[in-house]
Short mmCIF file of C-alpha atoms in Angstrom, two decimals:
data_model
loop_
_atom_site.label_atom_id
_atom_site.label_comp_id
_atom_site.label_asym_id
_atom_site.label_seq_id
_atom_site.Cartn_x
_atom_site.Cartn_y
_atom_site.Cartn_z
CA ALA Y 288 170.05 146.79 52.68
CA ASN Y 289 171.11 146.49 49.07
CA GLN Y 290 168.40 145.59 46.60
CA ASN Y 291 169.15 143.28 43.71
CA PHE Y 292 167.70 145.05 40.67
CA ASP Y 293 168.41 141.98 38.53
CA HIS Y 294 165.84 139.97 40.51
CA PRO Y 295 162.11 139.86 39.61
CA ASP Y 296 161.15 140.98 43.14
CA SER Y 297 162.68 144.41 42.41
CA LEU Y 298 159.96 145.16 39.86
CA ASP Y 299 156.35 146.29 40.21
CA THR Y 300 155.24 143.52 37.87
CA GLU Y 301 151.63 143.62 39.04
CA LEU Y 302 151.37 147.25 37.89
CA LEU Y 303 153.11 146.42 34.60
CA VAL Y 304 150.60 143.63 33.94
CA GLN Y 305 147.74 146.05 34.64
CA HIS Y 306 149.27 148.60 32.28
CA VAL Y 307 149.86 146.13 29.45
CA LYS Y 308 146.27 144.86 29.73
CA ALA Y 309 144.91 148.43 29.73
CA LEU Y 310 147.01 149.42 26.70
CA LYS Y 311 145.81 146.35 24.82
CA GLN Y 312 142.23 147.43 25.64
CA GLY Y 313 142.90 150.85 24.08
CA LYS Y 314 143.27 152.73 27.38
CA SER Y 315 146.05 155.15 28.31
CA VAL Y 316 148.15 154.51 31.41
CA CYS Y 317 150.25 156.67 33.73
CA VAL Y 318 153.73 155.13 33.92
CA PRO Y 319 155.66 155.83 37.13
CA SER Y 320 158.86 157.86 36.92
CA TYR Y 321 162.14 156.57 38.30
CA ASP Y 322 165.39 158.17 39.39
CA TYR Y 323 168.09 155.74 38.31
CA THR Y 324 170.77 157.53 40.32
CA THR Y 325 168.89 156.86 43.58
CA HIS Y 326 167.22 153.64 42.39
CA SER Y 327 163.80 154.85 43.46
CA ARG Y 328 160.40 155.82 42.17
CA VAL Y 329 159.82 159.58 42.19
CA SER Y 330 156.69 161.69 42.05
CA GLY Y 331 155.11 162.22 38.68
CA THR Y 332 154.18 159.95 35.82
CA THR Y 333 154.38 159.80 32.05
CA LEU Y 334 151.22 159.21 30.06
CA ALA Y 335 151.50 156.25 27.70
CA ALA Y 336 148.84 156.10 25.00
CA PRO Y 337 147.69 152.83 23.45
CA ARG Y 338 149.22 151.85 20.12
CA PRO Y 339 148.62 148.98 17.67
CA VAL Y 340 151.80 147.32 18.97
CA VAL Y 341 152.92 147.38 22.61
CA LEU Y 342 156.55 146.45 23.18
CA VAL Y 343 157.63 145.19 26.58
CA GLU Y 344 161.37 144.67 26.95
CA GLY Y 345 163.75 143.69 29.69
CA ILE Y 346 165.75 140.82 31.05
CA LEU Y 347 163.00 139.71 33.44
CA ILE Y 348 159.82 139.93 31.36
CA PHE Y 349 159.50 136.17 30.93
CA SER Y 350 159.87 135.44 34.66
CA ASP Y 351 156.25 136.26 35.60
CA ALA Y 352 153.44 134.01 34.35
CA ASP Y 353 150.81 136.78 34.40
CA LEU Y 354 153.01 139.15 32.41
CA TYR Y 355 154.01 136.36 30.04
CA ALA Y 356 150.31 135.62 29.41
CA THR Y 357 149.66 139.21 28.23
CA MET Y 358 152.09 138.80 25.33
CA ASP Y 359 150.85 137.66 21.93
CA ILE Y 360 154.34 137.36 20.43
CA LYS Y 361 157.50 136.67 22.41
CA ILE Y 362 161.04 137.25 21.16
CA PHE Y 363 164.20 136.50 23.12
CA VAL Y 364 167.43 138.08 21.88
CA ASP Y 365 170.55 136.28 23.10
CA THR Y 366 173.48 138.69 23.23
CA ASP Y 367 177.04 137.94 24.29
CA ASP Y 368 177.92 138.93 27.87
CA ASP Y 369 180.60 141.42 26.79
CA ILE Y 370 178.21 143.23 24.44
CA ARG Y 371 175.54 143.44 27.18
CA LEU Y 372 178.09 144.85 29.64
CA ILE Y 373 179.35 147.46 27.17
CA ARG Y 374 175.77 148.54 26.37
CA ARG Y 375 174.89 148.77 30.07
CA ILE Y 376 177.98 150.85 30.85
CA GLN Y 377 177.23 153.20 27.95
CA ARG Y 378 173.56 153.57 28.92
CA ASP Y 379 174.15 153.99 32.64
CA THR Y 380 176.97 156.53 32.30
CA VAL Y 381 175.35 158.64 29.56
CA GLU Y 382 171.62 158.39 30.33
CA ARG Y 383 171.65 157.76 34.07
CA GLY Y 384 174.74 159.67 35.22
CA ARG Y 385 176.22 156.69 37.04
CA SER Y 386 179.91 156.05 37.60
CA LEU Y 387 181.71 153.00 36.26
CA SER Y 388 182.31 151.70 39.79
CA GLY Y 389 178.62 152.19 40.60
CA ILE Y 390 177.67 150.08 37.60
CA ILE Y 391 180.18 147.28 38.16
CA ASN Y 392 179.71 146.99 41.93
#
């Protein structure tokens, strides 16, 4: 069963909302680690400390009302499709070790 990672259901938004709220309250959070070559969460976490500004980015961050409500300022950057595709190919091949066919298909 293929999972659509461009759909909001692919995300653990409930955990993200909890983390954003905790960071805004001055608490550290343990962010799950992911293996982008297997598209899965792996053991281990990364500690994220609170900061004066918390940035949340991604193509789906405005799709969840609870997550949306945690944001004090919202910015949407509209980028041409070809630029987004080039950036994704560069990121996924360099940072995530994926093949071009794995990215496109």
